[in-house]
């Protein structure tokens, strides 16, 4: 039986109990305590969500783009009005420092809803005269889309997937990661308050099985997943049975290259942002920091001085820079990578183990960690750790560093610091990554396409490009003359 603290499934504009009565706990990563029980969606619930979405989508797609856009912009405003509450929820469920969540989570989700709200009325086709007549094209919604989220940016991911989908006239069934299921439900409530028709945004919480039920469902036209490379492959294989379109936002092991003429303070700041923000649990992180040998010593000195000042602590304390890992399991994985780094001969410059936070002894805290003395073939240099572990690597020439930076099956992001404008663009051109930052790192304005190359993903989120992944293009030929048949 559900009790009043349980968070239920959100289907057709209201909370409903799961058909088979299953629940799971969501924890506060800073304390290990249970926040509440959460309903777990099974196949019957996914079926119910699909039926609801079918009805919701038909009504939604019949509305004009301008009307749909108004709802999305209103939802963006509501997110901003509830910023404090949402930021706290995100920090509580995901362990993210409260110094980050108002802007990086709530603000970026609101920006996204506002951007796509503004674009909704502008979706248009093209016209071209051709021999015998003309054709025009119609970007049509796909129908019912499913979004499956990772746990590191729960609200942002829910917005990045739902805003373009809804703006284009689709319905979305969203499955948040089981570790952070709460904020997507608040988003659903705010969508309703903004006037979104029932069934256009449904939320089904659960584990991989819930995601699999969505991927297998024949009436779902598209899956957009944010998650690990292995999950991406499993989703793509499963989606092949019903030939669904997929957008995959997967993992990375991105390089940041600091050339000898770089502004060192900016480069150090970017390297820290790219490794310690959200305790290093960011897909695009610059976990391989290549520094030109001639400046490496001064770079490291500045980096260590600033890293020593980082405050690991309670995510709800505004002075905290680094919160806990999302779960005890994930913390063990990150600690195991730190040990591996030491075993394989890496030189530990700072950190390297569990962090103790007074009063939060059961929290999943680890120390911001920097390794030097590494080679490209070591495990921590090759594999995604998804924690605050920075690998320092030296280099001598541009050709050498580009070759080493690209020697990975990942291709999500990359960055470089130089004052040489020609080199900046040459290296950006040479990096085999979906996103490149010149003289900055990890900025993701909503206007900018976001997505990886190689095994880091397929498709783009954000910007108008996202519409290509949530619409199908119909071509209509119109004859202006008679049919000239040879029979
Ligand atoms: P996972 O791949 O473990 O999970 C992602 C989501 O997929 C979760 O909701 C999960 O459910 C669900 N899922 C798991 N297995 C299946 C399946 N077989 N079919 C359908 N759904 C499934 O990733 P994490 O949540 O651990 O997130 C961390 C990863 O996400 C990192 O690799 C990171 O790089 C990547 N990421 C990529 C981003 C990008 O934009 N490129 C951004 C953020 C993160 P559940 O967890 O509830 O069991």
Short mmCIF file of C-alpha atoms and ligand atoms in Angstrom, two decimals:
data_model
loop_
_atom_site.label_atom_id
_atom_site.label_comp_id
_atom_site.label_asym_id
_atom_site.label_seq_id
_atom_site.Cartn_x
_atom_site.Cartn_y
_atom_site.Cartn_z
CA UNK A 1 0.00 0.00 0.00
CA UNK A 2 1.32 3.48 -0.82
CA UNK A 3 1.70 5.94 2.05
CA UNK A 4 1.48 9.71 1.83
CA UNK A 5 5.27 10.18 1.48
CA UNK A 6 5.55 7.88 -1.53
CA UNK A 7 6.13 9.39 -4.94
CA UNK A 8 3.84 7.69 -7.43
CA UNK A 9 3.92 7.47 -11.22
CA UNK A 10 2.77 10.52 -13.21
CA UNK A 11 0.38 9.40 -15.90
CA UNK A 12 -2.25 11.51 -17.67
CA UNK A 13 -1.82 14.56 -15.48
CA UNK A 14 -2.06 12.81 -12.12
CA UNK A 15 -0.27 10.54 -9.69
CA UNK A 16 -1.19 6.87 -10.02
CA UNK A 17 -0.11 3.76 -8.14
CA UNK A 18 1.98 1.15 -9.96
CA UNK A 19 -0.04 -1.81 -11.26
CA UNK A 20 2.05 -4.46 -9.54
CA UNK A 21 2.54 -2.48 -6.32
CA UNK A 22 6.34 -2.27 -6.49
CA UNK A 23 8.33 0.54 -4.88
CA UNK A 24 11.99 1.36 -4.40
CA UNK A 25 13.86 3.79 -2.13
CA UNK A 26 15.66 6.94 -3.21
CA UNK A 27 18.55 8.00 -0.96
CA UNK A 28 20.28 11.20 0.06
CA UNK A 29 23.88 10.62 -1.08
CA UNK A 30 25.23 12.97 1.61
CA UNK A 31 23.76 10.95 4.49
CA UNK A 32 22.83 7.57 3.06
CA UNK A 33 19.33 8.10 4.46
CA UNK A 34 16.16 7.20 2.56
CA UNK A 35 14.36 10.31 1.28
CA UNK A 36 11.19 8.49 0.26
CA UNK A 37 9.79 5.46 -1.55
CA UNK A 38 9.20 5.76 -5.27
CA UNK A 39 6.77 3.78 -7.41
CA UNK A 40 8.36 1.42 -9.91
CA UNK A 41 6.71 1.20 -13.31
CA UNK A 42 6.21 -2.24 -14.83
CA UNK A 43 5.03 -3.20 -18.30
CA UNK A 44 1.36 -2.54 -17.49
CA UNK A 45 2.22 0.99 -16.34
CA UNK A 46 4.25 1.64 -19.47
CA UNK A 47 1.24 0.44 -21.46
CA UNK A 48 -0.98 2.85 -19.53
CA UNK A 49 1.48 5.68 -20.19
CA UNK A 50 1.50 4.87 -23.92
CA UNK A 51 -2.30 4.94 -24.08
CA UNK A 52 -2.36 8.26 -22.27
CA UNK A 53 0.35 9.68 -24.54
CA UNK A 54 -1.56 8.64 -27.66
CA UNK A 55 -4.53 10.69 -26.53
CA UNK A 56 -2.41 13.60 -25.26
CA UNK A 57 -0.28 13.76 -28.38
CA UNK A 58 -3.27 13.95 -30.73
CA UNK A 59 -4.64 16.95 -28.83
CA UNK A 60 -1.21 18.59 -28.50
CA UNK A 61 -0.23 18.17 -32.15
CA UNK A 62 -3.53 19.77 -33.22
CA UNK A 63 -2.62 22.96 -31.36
CA UNK A 64 -0.65 25.64 -33.17
CA UNK A 65 3.09 25.97 -32.61
CA UNK A 66 2.48 29.34 -30.97
CA UNK A 67 0.03 27.80 -28.48
CA UNK A 68 2.46 24.99 -27.66
CA UNK A 69 5.26 27.49 -27.29
CA UNK A 70 3.26 29.56 -24.80
CA UNK A 71 2.84 26.51 -22.56
CA UNK A 72 6.58 25.77 -22.65
CA UNK A 73 7.50 29.38 -21.88
CA UNK A 74 5.03 29.39 -19.00
CA UNK A 75 6.62 26.20 -17.67
CA UNK A 76 10.05 27.90 -17.91
CA UNK A 77 8.72 30.79 -15.84
CA UNK A 78 7.29 28.41 -13.25
CA UNK A 79 10.64 26.64 -13.00
CA UNK A 80 12.30 29.98 -12.27
CA UNK A 81 9.62 30.88 -9.71
CA UNK A 82 10.29 27.57 -7.94
CA UNK A 83 14.04 27.74 -8.37
CA UNK A 84 14.97 27.51 -4.68
CA UNK A 85 12.73 24.54 -4.06
CA UNK A 86 13.87 22.69 -7.19
CA UNK A 87 17.54 23.42 -6.55
CA UNK A 88 17.19 22.03 -3.04
CA UNK A 89 15.45 18.93 -4.33
CA UNK A 90 18.20 18.35 -6.88
CA UNK A 91 20.88 18.79 -4.20
CA UNK A 92 19.05 16.47 -1.81
CA UNK A 93 18.41 13.63 -4.28
CA UNK A 94 21.60 13.97 -6.35
CA UNK A 95 24.14 15.35 -3.84
CA UNK A 96 24.95 18.29 -6.09
CA UNK A 97 26.26 21.41 -4.30
CA UNK A 98 23.55 24.02 -3.79
CA UNK A 99 26.07 26.53 -5.17
CA UNK A 100 25.56 24.81 -8.55
CA UNK A 101 21.95 23.68 -8.80
CA UNK A 102 20.04 26.99 -9.14
CA UNK A 103 21.93 27.90 -12.29
CA UNK A 104 23.36 24.69 -13.75
CA UNK A 105 20.25 22.60 -13.17
CA UNK A 106 17.12 24.71 -12.71
CA UNK A 107 18.36 27.68 -14.75
CA UNK A 108 19.55 25.56 -17.64
CA UNK A 109 16.30 23.56 -17.68
CA UNK A 110 14.32 26.82 -17.73
CA UNK A 111 16.52 28.23 -20.51
CA UNK A 112 15.81 25.13 -22.54
CA UNK A 113 12.02 25.29 -22.13
CA UNK A 114 12.10 28.98 -22.97
CA UNK A 115 14.29 28.48 -26.05
CA UNK A 116 12.15 25.70 -27.52
CA UNK A 117 8.98 27.52 -26.48
CA UNK A 118 10.20 30.42 -28.61
CA UNK A 119 11.05 28.13 -31.52
CA UNK A 120 7.81 26.11 -31.53
CA UNK A 121 5.97 28.44 -33.92
CA UNK A 122 8.89 28.58 -36.33
CA UNK A 123 9.00 24.97 -37.50
CA UNK A 124 8.49 25.11 -41.22
CA UNK A 125 9.06 23.19 -44.39
CA UNK A 126 10.47 24.26 -47.72
CA UNK A 127 9.10 24.84 -51.21
CA UNK A 128 10.87 24.24 -54.47
CA UNK A 129 9.74 24.39 -58.08
CA UNK A 130 10.70 21.29 -60.04
CA UNK A 131 9.91 20.15 -63.63
CA UNK A 132 6.13 19.69 -63.96
CA UNK A 133 5.24 21.25 -60.64
CA UNK A 134 6.67 21.82 -57.22
CA UNK A 135 7.14 20.08 -53.92
CA UNK A 136 6.93 21.16 -50.36
CA UNK A 137 8.06 19.50 -47.14
CA UNK A 138 6.32 19.14 -43.81
CA UNK A 139 8.24 18.52 -40.59
CA UNK A 140 5.80 16.32 -38.68
CA UNK A 141 6.01 15.13 -35.07
CA UNK A 142 7.14 11.54 -34.60
CA UNK A 143 4.31 10.76 -32.18
CA UNK A 144 5.24 9.27 -28.82
CA UNK A 145 8.89 9.67 -27.82
CA UNK A 146 10.59 8.21 -24.77
CA UNK A 147 13.32 9.95 -22.81
CA UNK A 148 15.59 7.89 -20.56
CA UNK A 149 17.78 9.92 -18.25
CA UNK A 150 21.08 9.59 -16.38
CA UNK A 151 21.35 10.66 -12.73
CA UNK A 152 23.90 13.46 -12.95
CA UNK A 153 21.66 16.25 -14.32
CA UNK A 154 18.15 14.88 -13.72
CA UNK A 155 16.08 18.02 -14.26
CA UNK A 156 18.28 19.38 -17.03
CA UNK A 157 18.17 16.08 -18.92
CA UNK A 158 14.36 15.89 -18.56
CA UNK A 159 14.14 19.41 -20.01
CA UNK A 160 16.72 18.87 -22.77
CA UNK A 161 14.70 15.89 -23.99
CA UNK A 162 11.12 17.03 -23.41
CA UNK A 163 11.36 20.66 -24.59
CA UNK A 164 12.29 20.01 -28.26
CA UNK A 165 10.05 16.92 -28.37
CA UNK A 166 7.02 18.82 -27.09
CA UNK A 167 7.73 21.97 -29.11
CA UNK A 168 7.58 19.82 -32.26
CA UNK A 169 4.19 18.36 -31.25
CA UNK A 170 5.26 15.02 -29.76
CA UNK A 171 4.32 13.50 -26.43
CA UNK A 172 7.10 12.28 -24.16
CA UNK A 173 7.23 9.45 -21.67
CA UNK A 174 10.21 10.13 -19.43
CA UNK A 175 12.06 7.61 -17.29
CA UNK A 176 14.42 9.28 -14.85
CA UNK A 177 17.41 7.34 -13.51
CA UNK A 178 16.37 5.28 -10.53
CA UNK A 179 18.95 7.11 -8.36
CA UNK A 180 17.39 10.56 -8.98
CA UNK A 181 13.69 10.18 -9.74
CA UNK A 182 12.25 13.20 -7.90
CA UNK A 183 12.75 16.33 -9.98
CA UNK A 184 11.17 14.93 -13.16
CA UNK A 185 7.96 14.50 -11.17
CA UNK A 186 8.08 18.16 -10.09
CA UNK A 187 8.66 19.13 -13.71
CA UNK A 188 5.54 17.14 -14.65
CA UNK A 189 3.50 19.05 -12.04
CA UNK A 190 4.79 22.38 -13.32
CA UNK A 191 4.01 21.38 -16.91
CA UNK A 192 0.44 20.69 -15.80
CA UNK A 193 0.28 24.05 -14.01
CA UNK A 194 1.50 25.71 -17.22
CA UNK A 195 -1.46 24.22 -19.10
CA UNK A 196 0.09 21.18 -20.76
CA UNK A 197 -2.72 18.79 -21.75
CA UNK A 198 -2.86 15.49 -19.86
CA UNK A 199 -0.81 12.72 -21.41
CA UNK A 200 1.72 14.94 -23.20
CA UNK A 201 4.39 14.40 -20.51
CA UNK A 202 4.23 11.20 -18.48
CA UNK A 203 6.85 10.01 -15.98
CA UNK A 204 7.51 6.33 -15.31
CA UNK A 205 10.16 5.73 -12.68
CA UNK A 206 12.06 2.47 -12.47
CA UNK A 207 15.20 0.54 -13.30
CA UNK A 208 16.64 -0.79 -16.55
CA UNK A 209 13.53 -3.01 -17.04
CA UNK A 210 11.33 0.08 -17.29
CA UNK A 211 13.71 1.51 -19.88
CA UNK A 212 13.62 -1.79 -21.75
CA UNK A 213 9.80 -1.80 -21.75
CA UNK A 214 9.88 1.66 -23.35
CA UNK A 215 12.52 0.67 -25.90
CA UNK A 216 10.60 -2.43 -26.92
CA UNK A 217 7.18 -0.79 -27.20
CA UNK A 218 5.98 -0.79 -30.82
CA UNK A 219 3.97 2.43 -30.44
CA UNK A 220 6.92 4.48 -29.22
CA UNK A 221 8.59 6.09 -32.22
CA UNK A 222 11.83 7.28 -30.67
CA UNK A 223 14.18 6.82 -27.74
CA UNK A 224 16.48 9.54 -26.50
CA UNK A 225 18.91 8.15 -23.93
CA UNK A 226 21.53 9.79 -21.77
CA UNK A 227 23.71 7.15 -20.16
CA UNK A 228 26.75 4.92 -20.45
CA UNK A 229 28.14 3.62 -23.73
CA UNK A 230 27.11 0.05 -22.83
CA UNK A 231 23.53 1.16 -22.16
CA UNK A 232 23.53 3.07 -25.45
CA UNK A 233 24.49 -0.06 -27.34
CA UNK A 234 21.82 -2.13 -25.54
CA UNK A 235 19.17 0.50 -26.31
CA UNK A 236 20.18 0.73 -29.96
CA UNK A 237 20.11 -3.06 -30.36
CA UNK A 238 16.68 -3.25 -28.71
CA UNK A 239 15.34 -0.31 -30.73
CA UNK A 240 16.30 -2.13 -33.95
CA UNK A 241 13.44 -4.62 -33.48
CA UNK A 242 10.88 -1.90 -34.08
CA UNK A 243 13.26 0.30 -36.09
CA UNK A 244 12.96 3.25 -33.71
CA UNK A 245 15.00 6.38 -34.13
CA UNK A 246 17.56 6.89 -31.35
CA UNK A 247 19.44 9.83 -29.94
CA UNK A 248 22.28 8.68 -27.69
CA UNK A 249 24.18 10.99 -25.33
CA UNK A 250 26.85 8.73 -23.84
CA UNK A 251 30.11 8.79 -21.95
CA UNK A 252 33.48 10.36 -22.64
CA UNK A 253 37.14 10.67 -21.75
CA UNK A 254 37.69 14.11 -23.16
CA UNK A 255 41.03 15.86 -23.65
CA UNK A 256 41.87 19.41 -22.61
CA UNK A 257 45.06 20.68 -24.27
CA UNK A 258 46.98 23.53 -22.65
CA UNK A 259 49.53 25.03 -25.04
CA UNK A 260 52.62 26.92 -23.92
CA UNK A 261 51.10 30.34 -24.73
CA UNK A 262 47.89 29.75 -22.73
CA UNK A 263 46.55 32.10 -20.09
CA UNK A 264 47.49 29.84 -17.19
CA UNK A 265 44.95 31.07 -14.65
CA UNK A 266 42.10 30.58 -17.10
CA UNK A 267 43.45 27.19 -18.11
CA UNK A 268 43.69 26.06 -14.48
CA UNK A 269 40.14 27.28 -13.83
CA UNK A 270 38.85 25.35 -16.85
CA UNK A 271 40.71 22.17 -15.87
CA UNK A 272 39.15 22.36 -12.42
CA UNK A 273 35.66 23.05 -13.79
CA UNK A 274 36.16 20.15 -16.18
CA UNK A 275 37.04 17.72 -13.39
CA UNK A 276 35.55 18.82 -10.09
CA UNK A 277 32.22 20.48 -10.93
CA UNK A 278 29.35 18.18 -9.84
CA UNK A 279 32.12 16.13 -8.16
CA UNK A 280 33.40 15.15 -11.59
CA UNK A 281 30.16 13.39 -12.58
CA UNK A 282 29.82 15.10 -15.96
CA UNK A 283 29.94 13.30 -19.29
CA UNK A 284 31.93 15.99 -21.13
CA UNK A 285 34.59 16.33 -18.43
CA UNK A 286 38.16 17.02 -19.47
CA UNK A 287 39.56 14.06 -17.58
CA UNK A 288 42.75 13.97 -19.66
CA UNK A 289 44.56 17.28 -19.19
CA UNK A 290 47.49 17.56 -21.61
CA UNK A 291 49.90 20.33 -20.60
CA UNK A 292 52.86 21.50 -22.68
CA UNK A 293 56.08 20.35 -20.96
CA UNK A 294 57.50 23.90 -20.90
CA UNK A 295 54.72 25.22 -18.63
CA UNK A 296 53.72 22.06 -16.80
CA UNK A 297 55.49 22.86 -13.57
CA UNK A 298 53.88 26.28 -13.13
CA UNK A 299 50.50 24.92 -14.28
CA UNK A 300 50.65 22.15 -11.66
CA UNK A 301 51.69 24.57 -8.94
CA UNK A 302 48.68 26.82 -9.61
CA UNK A 303 46.34 23.83 -10.01
CA UNK A 304 47.35 22.31 -6.70
CA UNK A 305 47.12 25.62 -4.86
CA UNK A 306 43.53 26.07 -6.02
CA UNK A 307 42.53 22.43 -5.58
CA UNK A 308 43.72 22.49 -1.94
CA UNK A 309 41.11 25.21 -1.28
CA UNK A 310 38.15 23.12 -2.48
CA UNK A 311 35.64 22.43 0.24
CA UNK A 312 34.19 18.92 0.25
CA UNK A 313 31.02 18.89 2.28
CA UNK A 314 27.27 19.04 2.73
CA UNK A 315 25.65 19.78 -0.63
CA UNK A 316 23.12 22.01 1.10
CA UNK A 317 25.88 24.27 2.49
CA UNK A 318 26.34 27.21 0.09
CA UNK A 319 30.13 27.13 0.72
CA UNK A 320 30.50 23.54 -0.47
CA UNK A 321 32.41 23.05 -3.73
CA UNK A 322 32.36 19.26 -3.91
CA UNK A 323 29.48 17.08 -2.71
CA UNK A 324 29.15 13.30 -2.43
CA UNK A 325 29.22 10.68 -5.17
CA UNK A 326 25.71 9.70 -6.23
CA UNK A 327 25.72 6.30 -4.45
CA UNK A 328 27.85 4.08 -2.24
CA UNK A 329 28.34 1.70 -5.19
CA UNK A 330 29.49 4.48 -7.46
CA UNK A 331 31.85 5.78 -4.74
CA UNK A 332 33.40 2.30 -4.48
CA UNK A 333 33.93 2.31 -8.24
CA UNK A 334 35.65 5.71 -8.13
CA UNK A 335 37.84 4.64 -5.17
CA UNK A 336 38.80 1.48 -7.08
CA UNK A 337 39.96 3.64 -10.02
CA UNK A 338 42.06 5.73 -7.62
CA UNK A 339 43.70 2.55 -6.32
CA UNK A 340 44.26 1.34 -9.86
CA UNK A 341 45.97 4.65 -10.67
CA UNK A 342 48.36 4.13 -7.76
CA UNK A 343 48.97 0.42 -8.56
CA UNK A 344 49.77 1.13 -12.19
CA UNK A 345 52.45 3.65 -11.16
CA UNK A 346 50.63 7.00 -11.32
CA UNK A 347 52.04 9.73 -9.08
CA UNK A 348 49.34 10.97 -6.74
CA UNK A 349 49.61 14.74 -6.30
CA UNK A 350 46.55 15.30 -4.12
CA UNK A 351 43.55 13.36 -2.81
CA UNK A 352 43.34 9.70 -3.73
CA UNK A 353 40.82 8.38 -1.22
CA UNK A 354 37.63 8.81 0.70
CA UNK A 355 36.89 12.20 2.24
CA UNK A 356 35.51 12.45 5.76
CA UNK A 357 32.90 15.14 6.34
CA UNK A 358 32.06 15.82 9.95
CA UNK A 359 28.46 14.94 10.77
CA UNK A 360 28.02 13.17 7.42
CA UNK A 361 30.07 10.04 8.08
CA UNK A 362 27.75 7.86 5.97
CA UNK A 363 27.97 10.14 2.93
CA UNK A 364 29.67 9.00 -0.27
CA UNK A 365 32.43 11.61 -0.24
CA UNK A 366 35.75 11.26 -2.08
CA UNK A 367 38.66 13.67 -2.31
CA UNK A 368 39.32 15.78 -5.40
CA UNK A 369 42.22 13.86 -6.88
CA UNK A 370 45.05 14.64 -9.30
CA UNK A 371 47.43 12.11 -10.80
CA UNK A 372 50.65 12.91 -12.66
CA UNK A 373 53.33 10.60 -14.05
CA UNK A 374 50.82 8.77 -16.23
CA UNK A 375 51.04 7.12 -19.62
CA UNK A 376 48.26 6.96 -22.19
CA UNK A 377 47.76 3.22 -21.76
CA UNK A 378 46.99 3.30 -18.03
CA UNK A 379 43.47 2.37 -16.96
CA UNK A 380 42.58 5.72 -15.38
CA UNK A 381 43.69 7.53 -18.54
CA UNK A 382 41.59 5.30 -20.80
CA UNK A 383 38.35 4.63 -18.92
CA UNK A 384 35.57 6.97 -17.85
CA UNK A 385 35.69 7.27 -14.03
CA UNK A 386 32.82 9.74 -13.52
CA UNK A 387 34.33 11.17 -10.35
CA UNK A 388 36.72 13.99 -9.35
CA UNK A 389 39.87 12.40 -10.75
CA UNK A 390 42.07 14.52 -13.02
CA UNK A 391 44.82 12.86 -15.09
CA UNK A 392 47.76 15.11 -16.01
CA UNK A 393 49.74 14.30 -19.15
CA UNK A 394 52.67 16.18 -20.68
CA UNK A 395 53.28 16.81 -24.41
CA UNK A 396 55.79 18.50 -26.69
CA UNK A 397 54.25 19.11 -30.11
CA UNK A 398 50.85 19.87 -31.59
CA UNK A 399 50.84 16.84 -33.88
CA UNK A 400 51.79 14.54 -31.03
CA UNK A 401 49.10 15.83 -28.68
CA UNK A 402 46.37 15.70 -31.32
CA UNK A 403 47.19 12.10 -32.13
CA UNK A 404 47.16 11.13 -28.45
CA UNK A 405 44.01 13.15 -27.68
CA UNK A 406 42.11 11.34 -30.45
CA UNK A 407 43.34 7.86 -29.55
CA UNK A 408 40.15 6.76 -27.79
CA UNK A 409 36.84 5.21 -28.77
CA UNK A 410 35.11 8.14 -27.10
CA UNK A 411 34.53 11.41 -28.96
CA UNK A 412 32.25 13.53 -26.82
CA UNK A 413 34.16 16.75 -26.19
CA UNK A 414 37.54 18.45 -26.08
CA UNK A 415 39.10 21.77 -25.23
CA UNK A 416 42.21 23.79 -25.84
CA UNK A 417 43.90 26.85 -24.45
CA UNK A 418 46.12 29.00 -26.64
CA UNK A 419 46.44 32.66 -27.65
CA UNK A 420 47.39 31.67 -31.20
CA UNK A 421 44.21 32.08 -33.24
CA UNK A 422 45.37 29.92 -36.13
CA UNK A 423 46.45 27.09 -33.92
CA UNK A 424 43.17 27.32 -31.99
CA UNK A 425 41.08 26.63 -35.10
CA UNK A 426 43.54 24.11 -36.52
CA UNK A 427 43.41 22.05 -33.33
CA UNK A 428 39.62 22.41 -33.05
CA UNK A 429 39.47 21.06 -36.61
CA UNK A 430 41.77 18.15 -35.71
CA UNK A 431 39.96 17.05 -32.55
CA UNK A 432 37.73 14.07 -33.18
CA UNK A 433 35.01 15.25 -30.78
CA UNK A 434 31.44 16.45 -31.09
CA UNK A 435 32.05 19.59 -29.02
CA UNK A 436 35.21 21.70 -28.75
CA UNK A 437 35.76 24.62 -26.40
CA UNK A 438 38.47 27.16 -27.23
CA UNK A 439 39.77 28.97 -24.13
CA UNK A 440 36.95 27.69 -21.90
CA UNK A 441 35.42 24.39 -20.88
CA UNK A 442 32.00 22.78 -20.34
CA UNK A 443 29.79 25.72 -21.27
CA UNK A 444 26.56 24.50 -22.86
CA UNK A 445 24.37 27.42 -23.90
CA UNK A 446 21.03 26.15 -25.16
CA UNK A 447 21.59 27.73 -28.60
CA UNK A 448 24.58 25.43 -29.20
CA UNK A 449 24.25 21.87 -30.59
CA UNK A 450 25.39 19.25 -28.05
CA UNK A 451 26.35 15.66 -28.80
CA UNK A 452 29.24 13.27 -29.29
CA UNK A 453 31.13 11.50 -32.06
CA UNK A 454 32.33 7.89 -32.19
CA UNK A 455 31.10 5.81 -29.24
CA UNK A 456 30.06 8.90 -27.30
CA UNK A 457 26.77 9.09 -29.09
CA UNK A 458 24.47 9.72 -32.00
CA UNK A 459 22.49 12.86 -32.71
CA UNK A 460 22.41 16.32 -31.21
CA UNK A 461 20.48 17.88 -28.36
CA UNK A 462 19.80 21.60 -27.89
CA UNK A 463 19.71 24.29 -30.61
CA UNK A 464 17.36 24.08 -33.58
CA UNK A 465 19.26 20.95 -34.66
CA UNK A 466 17.36 19.03 -31.98
CA UNK A 467 14.20 19.37 -34.10
CA UNK A 468 15.76 17.12 -36.72
CA UNK A 469 15.67 14.34 -34.14
CA UNK A 470 12.06 14.89 -33.05
CA UNK A 471 10.42 15.33 -36.47
CA UNK A 472 10.00 13.32 -39.65
CA UNK A 473 10.08 15.12 -42.94
CA UNK A 474 7.25 14.46 -45.33
CA UNK A 475 7.70 15.46 -48.99
CA UNK A 476 4.61 16.40 -51.00
CA UNK A 477 4.84 16.65 -54.81
CA UNK A 478 2.23 18.78 -56.58
CA UNK A 479 1.74 18.44 -60.35
CA UNK A 480 0.91 21.61 -62.28
CA UNK A 481 0.24 19.95 -65.61
CA UNK A 482 -1.26 16.81 -67.12
CA UNK A 483 0.00 13.29 -66.61
CA UNK A 484 2.13 12.36 -69.60
CA UNK A 485 1.73 8.56 -69.60
CA UNK A 486 3.29 6.49 -72.41
CA UNK A 487 0.40 3.98 -72.32
P1 LIG B 1 23.29 4.32 -17.22
O1 LIG B 1 23.66 3.99 -18.61
O2 LIG B 1 23.58 3.33 -16.15
O3 LIG B 1 21.75 4.65 -17.10
C1 LIG B 1 21.12 5.63 -17.91
C2 LIG B 1 19.63 5.37 -17.92
O4 LIG B 1 19.34 4.20 -18.70
C3 LIG B 1 19.04 5.12 -16.54
O5 LIG B 1 17.75 5.70 -16.49
C4 LIG B 1 18.97 3.61 -16.51
O6 LIG B 1 18.05 3.10 -15.58
C5 LIG B 1 18.57 3.29 -17.94
N1 LIG B 1 18.90 1.96 -18.42
C6 LIG B 1 19.88 1.13 -17.98
N2 LIG B 1 19.91 0.01 -18.75
C7 LIG B 1 18.93 0.14 -19.69
C8 LIG B 1 18.47 -0.67 -20.77
N3 LIG B 1 19.03 -1.85 -21.05
N4 LIG B 1 17.46 -0.22 -21.54
C9 LIG B 1 16.90 1.00 -21.31
N5 LIG B 1 17.29 1.81 -20.28
C10 LIG B 1 18.29 1.39 -19.49
O7 LIG B 1 24.01 5.71 -16.92
P2 LIG B 1 24.12 6.48 -15.53
O8 LIG B 1 22.75 6.83 -15.06
O9 LIG B 1 25.02 5.70 -14.64
O10 LIG B 1 24.83 7.84 -15.97
C11 LIG B 1 26.20 7.98 -16.13
C12 LIG B 1 26.59 7.86 -17.58
O11 LIG B 1 25.85 8.76 -18.37
C13 LIG B 1 28.05 8.19 -17.83
O12 LIG B 1 28.62 7.29 -18.74
C14 LIG B 1 27.97 9.56 -18.46
O13 LIG B 1 29.08 9.87 -19.26
C15 LIG B 1 26.72 9.47 -19.25
N6 LIG B 1 26.20 10.80 -19.50
C16 LIG B 1 26.24 11.30 -20.78
C17 LIG B 1 25.82 12.59 -21.05
C18 LIG B 1 25.83 13.13 -22.45
O14 LIG B 1 25.06 14.06 -22.70
N7 LIG B 1 26.63 12.64 -23.36
C19 LIG B 1 25.36 13.48 -19.98
C20 LIG B 1 25.31 12.84 -18.70
C21 LIG B 1 25.74 11.55 -18.47
P3 LIG B 1 18.42 3.00 -14.00
O15 LIG B 1 19.64 3.78 -13.76
O16 LIG B 1 17.27 3.59 -13.35
O17 LIG B 1 18.59 1.56 -13.73
#
